[in-house]
Amino acid sequence: MLWNDGSVEDALESISYWIYRTEEVRELLIYLHDYNLNKSEGQKVKFVGIDMQSNEGASYLLNLSQTYTKALPDGAKSKLEDLDAEPNYKLAGKSLAWLNSREQMTFDLRKWLEAERETWIEKMGEQEYKRALRHVRVLEQIFLAYKARKDDPFYYSNSRDRSMAENALWIINEMYPDEKLMLWAHNGH
């Protein structure tokens, strides 16, 4: 939509959280598309998600490994593939052992990226490197929240809110530091 590539339906389908696949969001995307047609790159409005209820980072990290022909840490590939194939809402039903093993994988992925920071930045650029680390962080947020949910469902909501605030700050400070931001959130947050 931002670059006049794809349809409104494609854009709606790419939003991982079903609740936003509404006629109102469809109309908003059409408006943003039309608005952006005659704007320079710096003037275009962007639609960016902040919720940690998306495991899209798994797909991103699998593609990253394949694109740059770097082997993932031991065991990470199969865990990321499982995660990529699993709808996020089903993670709540996973065992604590399963969640712990995936959380450990995120720690291994972070070490994997940080160990060769300069090499990664040389290959992909600093912004994309920061984005890769953010995908790992969002996966960490998912596992922390679902683990907490096992003990206290209320804590899950607080953990999710805290994660969204952290992600919004990251977007403001790292992705778009000199741009305006409009935050659109559900009335439960």
PDB file of C-alpha atoms in Angstrom:
ATOM      1  CA  MET A   1       0.000   0.000   0.000  1.00  0.00           C
ATOM      2  CA  LEU A   2       2.824   2.388   0.826  1.00  0.00           C
ATOM      3  CA  TRP A   3       4.531   1.885  -2.529  1.00  0.00           C
ATOM      4  CA  ASN A   4       1.362   1.314  -4.565  1.00  0.00           C
ATOM      5  CA  ASP A   5       2.145  -2.396  -4.677  1.00  0.00           C
ATOM      6  CA  GLY A   6      -0.654  -4.830  -3.873  1.00  0.00           C
ATOM      7  CA  SER A   7      -4.313  -4.505  -3.047  1.00  0.00           C
ATOM      8  CA  VAL A   8      -6.223  -3.389   0.013  1.00  0.00           C
ATOM      9  CA  GLU A   9      -7.272  -7.011   0.513  1.00  0.00           C
ATOM     10  CA  ASP A  10      -3.598  -8.096   0.463  1.00  0.00           C
ATOM     11  CA  ALA A  11      -2.781  -5.442   3.048  1.00  0.00           C
ATOM     12  CA  LEU A  12      -5.660  -6.515   5.297  1.00  0.00           C
ATOM     13  CA  GLU A  13      -4.646 -10.154   4.995  1.00  0.00           C
ATOM     14  CA  SER A  14      -1.078  -9.271   5.970  1.00  0.00           C
ATOM     15  CA  ILE A  15      -2.290  -7.871   9.312  1.00  0.00           C
ATOM     16  CA  SER A  16      -1.704 -10.840  11.567  1.00  0.00           C
ATOM     17  CA  TYR A  17      -4.319  -9.984  14.155  1.00  0.00           C
ATOM     18  CA  TRP A  18      -7.820 -10.739  12.828  1.00  0.00           C
ATOM     19  CA  ILE A  19      -9.573  -8.049  14.842  1.00  0.00           C
ATOM     20  CA  TYR A  20      -8.264  -5.366  12.457  1.00  0.00           C
ATOM     21  CA  ARG A  21      -9.685  -7.024   9.351  1.00  0.00           C
ATOM     22  CA  THR A  22     -12.758  -4.799   9.345  1.00  0.00           C
ATOM     23  CA  GLU A  23     -14.480  -2.492   6.908  1.00  0.00           C
ATOM     24  CA  GLU A  24     -13.300   0.513   8.963  1.00  0.00           C
ATOM     25  CA  VAL A  25      -9.643  -0.519   8.714  1.00  0.00           C
ATOM     26  CA  ARG A  26     -10.146  -1.276   5.011  1.00  0.00           C
ATOM     27  CA  GLU A  27     -11.437   2.285   4.500  1.00  0.00           C
ATOM     28  CA  LEU A  28      -8.502   3.668   6.495  1.00  0.00           C
ATOM     29  CA  LEU A  29      -6.025   1.763   4.302  1.00  0.00           C
ATOM     30  CA  ILE A  30      -7.704   3.065   1.139  1.00  0.00           C
ATOM     31  CA  TYR A  31      -7.494   6.602   2.517  1.00  0.00           C
ATOM     32  CA  LEU A  32      -3.811   6.181   3.435  1.00  0.00           C
ATOM     33  CA  HIS A  33      -3.041   4.702   0.026  1.00  0.00           C
ATOM     34  CA  ASP A  34      -4.708   7.597  -1.786  1.00  0.00           C
ATOM     35  CA  TYR A  35      -3.086  10.138   0.539  1.00  0.00           C
ATOM     36  CA  ASN A  36       0.366   8.665  -0.065  1.00  0.00           C
ATOM     37  CA  LEU A  37       0.083   8.671  -3.868  1.00  0.00           C
ATOM     38  CA  ASN A  38       1.208  12.289  -4.216  1.00  0.00           C
ATOM     39  CA  LYS A  39       3.547  12.492  -1.235  1.00  0.00           C
ATOM     40  CA  SER A  40       7.319  12.349  -1.103  1.00  0.00           C
ATOM     41  CA  GLU A  41       8.894   9.486   0.846  1.00  0.00           C
ATOM     42  CA  GLY A  42       9.304  11.623   3.956  1.00  0.00           C
ATOM     43  CA  GLN A  43       5.664  12.742   3.855  1.00  0.00           C
ATOM     44  CA  LYS A  44       4.029   9.321   3.469  1.00  0.00           C
ATOM     45  CA  VAL A  45       1.958   7.931   6.305  1.00  0.00           C
ATOM     46  CA  LYS A  46       3.074   4.489   7.467  1.00  0.00           C
ATOM     47  CA  PHE A  47       1.007   1.859   9.268  1.00  0.00           C
ATOM     48  CA  VAL A  48       3.163   0.000  11.806  1.00  0.00           C
ATOM     49  CA  GLY A  49       2.115  -2.536  14.427  1.00  0.00           C
ATOM     50  CA  ILE A  50       3.262  -2.539  18.052  1.00  0.00           C
ATOM     51  CA  ASP A  51       1.519  -5.592  19.487  1.00  0.00           C
ATOM     52  CA  MET A  52       3.601  -8.538  20.622  1.00  0.00           C
ATOM     53  CA  GLN A  53       0.808 -10.941  19.729  1.00  0.00           C
ATOM     54  CA  SER A  54       2.430 -11.719  16.412  1.00  0.00           C
ATOM     55  CA  ASN A  55       4.996 -14.404  15.804  1.00  0.00           C
ATOM     56  CA  GLU A  56       5.945 -12.972  12.387  1.00  0.00           C
ATOM     57  CA  GLY A  57       9.475 -12.640  13.732  1.00  0.00           C
ATOM     58  CA  ALA A  58       9.891 -16.382  13.245  1.00  0.00           C
ATOM     59  CA  SER A  59       9.397 -16.049   9.488  1.00  0.00           C
ATOM     60  CA  TYR A  60      11.614 -12.966   9.375  1.00  0.00           C
ATOM     61  CA  LEU A  61      14.476 -14.755  11.172  1.00  0.00           C
ATOM     62  CA  LEU A  62      14.159 -17.863   8.978  1.00  0.00           C
ATOM     63  CA  ASN A  63      14.356 -15.652   5.881  1.00  0.00           C
ATOM     64  CA  LEU A  64      17.275 -13.738   7.367  1.00  0.00           C
ATOM     65  CA  SER A  65      19.246 -16.940   7.823  1.00  0.00           C
ATOM     66  CA  GLN A  66      18.465 -18.061   4.280  1.00  0.00           C
ATOM     67  CA  THR A  67      19.128 -14.674   2.662  1.00  0.00           C
ATOM     68  CA  TYR A  68      22.530 -14.263   4.276  1.00  0.00           C
ATOM     69  CA  THR A  69      23.384 -17.986   4.309  1.00  0.00           C
ATOM     70  CA  LYS A  70      24.131 -17.979   8.010  1.00  0.00           C
ATOM     71  CA  ALA A  71      23.277 -21.109   9.965  1.00  0.00           C
ATOM     72  CA  LEU A  72      20.902 -20.532  12.845  1.00  0.00           C
ATOM     73  CA  PRO A  73      21.919 -21.614  16.356  1.00  0.00           C
ATOM     74  CA  ASP A  74      21.448 -25.332  17.094  1.00  0.00           C
ATOM     75  CA  GLY A  75      17.789 -26.289  17.236  1.00  0.00           C
ATOM     76  CA  ALA A  76      16.544 -22.812  16.351  1.00  0.00           C
ATOM     77  CA  LYS A  77      15.507 -23.603  12.777  1.00  0.00           C
ATOM     78  CA  SER A  78      13.006 -26.332  13.674  1.00  0.00           C
ATOM     79  CA  LYS A  79      11.628 -24.262  16.576  1.00  0.00           C
ATOM     80  CA  LEU A  80      11.213 -21.198  14.357  1.00  0.00           C
ATOM     81  CA  GLU A  81       9.532 -23.306  11.666  1.00  0.00           C
ATOM     82  CA  ASP A  82       7.104 -24.723  14.251  1.00  0.00           C
ATOM     83  CA  LEU A  83       6.433 -21.238  15.564  1.00  0.00           C
ATOM     84  CA  ASP A  84       5.969 -19.822  12.065  1.00  0.00           C
ATOM     85  CA  ALA A  85       3.347 -22.473  11.319  1.00  0.00           C
ATOM     86  CA  GLU A  86       1.475 -21.974  14.609  1.00  0.00           C
ATOM     87  CA  PRO A  87      -1.197 -19.281  14.947  1.00  0.00           C
ATOM     88  CA  ASN A  88      -0.159 -17.048  17.829  1.00  0.00           C
ATOM     89  CA  TYR A  89      -3.383 -17.489  19.776  1.00  0.00           C
ATOM     90  CA  LYS A  90      -2.615 -21.217  20.127  1.00  0.00           C
ATOM     91  CA  LEU A  91       0.584 -20.490  22.034  1.00  0.00           C
ATOM     92  CA  ALA A  92      -1.427 -19.897  25.212  1.00  0.00           C
ATOM     93  CA  GLY A  93      -2.185 -23.617  25.324  1.00  0.00           C
ATOM     94  CA  LYS A  94       1.439 -24.706  25.042  1.00  0.00           C
ATOM     95  CA  SER A  95       3.168 -26.309  27.996  1.00  0.00           C
ATOM     96  CA  LEU A  96       5.536 -24.387  30.215  1.00  0.00           C
ATOM     97  CA  ALA A  97       8.394 -26.613  29.005  1.00  0.00           C
ATOM     98  CA  TRP A  98       7.569 -25.733  25.378  1.00  0.00           C
ATOM     99  CA  LEU A  99       7.445 -22.015  26.179  1.00  0.00           C
ATOM    100  CA  ASN A 100      10.722 -22.226  28.155  1.00  0.00           C
ATOM    101  CA  SER A 101      12.514 -23.946  25.266  1.00  0.00           C
ATOM    102  CA  ARG A 102      11.320 -21.268  22.816  1.00  0.00           C
ATOM    103  CA  GLU A 103      12.315 -18.513  25.220  1.00  0.00           C
ATOM    104  CA  GLN A 104      15.794 -20.047  25.471  1.00  0.00           C
ATOM    105  CA  MET A 105      15.897 -20.092  21.671  1.00  0.00           C
ATOM    106  CA  THR A 106      15.340 -16.310  21.648  1.00  0.00           C
ATOM    107  CA  PHE A 107      18.298 -15.867  24.000  1.00  0.00           C
ATOM    108  CA  ASP A 108      20.417 -18.009  21.644  1.00  0.00           C
ATOM    109  CA  LEU A 109      19.225 -15.994  18.630  1.00  0.00           C
ATOM    110  CA  ARG A 110      20.167 -12.733  20.335  1.00  0.00           C
ATOM    111  CA  LYS A 111      23.664 -14.070  21.099  1.00  0.00           C
ATOM    112  CA  TRP A 112      23.910 -15.308  17.495  1.00  0.00           C
ATOM    113  CA  LEU A 113      23.141 -11.837  16.126  1.00  0.00           C
ATOM    114  CA  GLU A 114      25.227  -9.928  18.664  1.00  0.00           C
ATOM    115  CA  ALA A 115      28.310 -12.160  18.327  1.00  0.00           C
ATOM    116  CA  GLU A 116      28.840 -10.997  14.753  1.00  0.00           C
ATOM    117  CA  ARG A 117      27.280  -7.553  14.970  1.00  0.00           C
ATOM    118  CA  GLU A 118      29.728  -5.849  12.625  1.00  0.00           C
ATOM    119  CA  THR A 119      29.443  -8.598  10.009  1.00  0.00           C
ATOM    120  CA  TRP A 120      25.648  -8.406  10.095  1.00  0.00           C
ATOM    121  CA  ILE A 121      25.670  -4.610   9.814  1.00  0.00           C
ATOM    122  CA  GLU A 122      28.072  -4.805   6.882  1.00  0.00           C
ATOM    123  CA  LYS A 123      25.767  -7.268   5.107  1.00  0.00           C
ATOM    124  CA  MET A 124      22.376  -5.769   5.895  1.00  0.00           C
ATOM    125  CA  GLY A 125      22.898  -2.259   7.220  1.00  0.00           C
ATOM    126  CA  GLU A 126      22.442  -0.990  10.740  1.00  0.00           C
ATOM    127  CA  GLN A 127      18.694  -0.340  10.505  1.00  0.00           C
ATOM    128  CA  GLU A 128      17.935  -3.861   9.316  1.00  0.00           C
ATOM    129  CA  TYR A 129      20.236  -5.293  11.989  1.00  0.00           C
ATOM    130  CA  LYS A 130      18.302  -3.371  14.654  1.00  0.00           C
ATOM    131  CA  ARG A 131      15.087  -4.670  13.129  1.00  0.00           C
ATOM    132  CA  ALA A 132      16.356  -8.261  13.375  1.00  0.00           C
ATOM    133  CA  LEU A 133      17.126  -7.753  17.064  1.00  0.00           C
ATOM    134  CA  ARG A 134      13.656  -6.281  17.537  1.00  0.00           C
ATOM    135  CA  HIS A 135      12.039  -9.366  16.024  1.00  0.00           C
ATOM    136  CA  VAL A 136      13.948 -11.454  18.546  1.00  0.00           C
ATOM    137  CA  ARG A 137      12.787  -9.153  21.346  1.00  0.00           C
ATOM    138  CA  VAL A 138       9.148  -9.420  20.272  1.00  0.00           C
ATOM    139  CA  LEU A 139       9.429 -13.218  20.333  1.00  0.00           C
ATOM    140  CA  GLU A 140      10.876 -12.928  23.856  1.00  0.00           C
ATOM    141  CA  GLN A 141       7.896 -10.771  24.829  1.00  0.00           C
ATOM    142  CA  ILE A 142       5.490 -13.428  23.536  1.00  0.00           C
ATOM    143  CA  PHE A 143       7.038 -16.213  25.582  1.00  0.00           C
ATOM    144  CA  LEU A 144       7.338 -14.094  28.727  1.00  0.00           C
ATOM    145  CA  ALA A 145       3.691 -13.092  28.487  1.00  0.00           C
ATOM    146  CA  TYR A 146       2.357 -16.579  27.833  1.00  0.00           C
ATOM    147  CA  LYS A 147       4.490 -18.024  30.628  1.00  0.00           C
ATOM    148  CA  ALA A 148       3.104 -15.393  33.004  1.00  0.00           C
ATOM    149  CA  ARG A 149      -0.426 -16.191  31.837  1.00  0.00           C
ATOM    150  CA  LYS A 150      -0.027 -19.703  33.213  1.00  0.00           C
ATOM    151  CA  ASP A 151       0.186 -18.251  36.744  1.00  0.00           C
ATOM    152  CA  ASP A 152      -1.897 -15.100  36.485  1.00  0.00           C
ATOM    153  CA  PRO A 153      -4.116 -14.168  33.502  1.00  0.00           C
ATOM    154  CA  PHE A 154      -4.217 -10.546  34.693  1.00  0.00           C
ATOM    155  CA  TYR A 155      -0.427 -10.344  34.473  1.00  0.00           C
ATOM    156  CA  TYR A 156      -0.617 -11.366  30.813  1.00  0.00           C
ATOM    157  CA  SER A 157      -2.602  -8.221  30.023  1.00  0.00           C
ATOM    158  CA  ASN A 158      -0.160  -6.048  31.958  1.00  0.00           C
ATOM    159  CA  SER A 159       2.787  -7.762  30.275  1.00  0.00           C
ATOM    160  CA  ARG A 160       1.225  -7.221  26.859  1.00  0.00           C
ATOM    161  CA  ASP A 161       0.580  -3.536  27.579  1.00  0.00           C
ATOM    162  CA  ARG A 162       4.171  -3.099  28.784  1.00  0.00           C
ATOM    163  CA  SER A 163       5.464  -4.824  25.633  1.00  0.00           C
ATOM    164  CA  MET A 164       3.372  -2.608  23.370  1.00  0.00           C
ATOM    165  CA  ALA A 165       4.677   0.500  25.137  1.00  0.00           C
ATOM    166  CA  GLU A 166       8.252  -0.760  24.749  1.00  0.00           C
ATOM    167  CA  ASN A 167       7.638  -1.506  21.058  1.00  0.00           C
ATOM    168  CA  ALA A 168       6.069   1.912  20.457  1.00  0.00           C
ATOM    169  CA  LEU A 169       9.097   3.600  22.024  1.00  0.00           C
ATOM    170  CA  TRP A 170      11.426   1.505  19.874  1.00  0.00           C
ATOM    171  CA  ILE A 171       9.521   2.512  16.725  1.00  0.00           C
ATOM    172  CA  ILE A 172       9.676   6.188  17.724  1.00  0.00           C
ATOM    173  CA  ASN A 173      13.363   6.136  18.682  1.00  0.00           C
ATOM    174  CA  GLU A 174      14.805   3.692  16.147  1.00  0.00           C
ATOM    175  CA  MET A 175      12.605   3.535  13.058  1.00  0.00           C
ATOM    176  CA  TYR A 176      11.115   7.000  12.810  1.00  0.00           C
ATOM    177  CA  PRO A 177      12.935   9.294  15.260  1.00  0.00           C
ATOM    178  CA  ASP A 178      12.132  12.525  13.448  1.00  0.00           C
ATOM    179  CA  GLU A 179       8.555  11.750  12.461  1.00  0.00           C
ATOM    180  CA  LYS A 180       5.158  12.159  14.030  1.00  0.00           C
ATOM    181  CA  LEU A 181       3.349   9.176  15.497  1.00  0.00           C
ATOM    182  CA  MET A 182      -0.286   8.425  16.000  1.00  0.00           C
ATOM    183  CA  LEU A 183      -0.951   5.551  18.364  1.00  0.00           C
ATOM    184  CA  TRP A 184      -4.132   3.606  17.804  1.00  0.00           C
ATOM    185  CA  ALA A 185      -4.989   1.160  20.577  1.00  0.00           C
ATOM    186  CA  HIS A 186      -7.952  -0.805  21.810  1.00  0.00           C
ATOM    187  CA  ASN A 187      -9.809   0.758  24.721  1.00  0.00           C
ATOM    188  CA  GLY A 188      -8.637  -2.103  26.960  1.00  0.00           C
ATOM    189  CA  HIS A 189      -5.027  -0.870  26.904  1.00  0.00           C
TER     190      HIS A 189
END
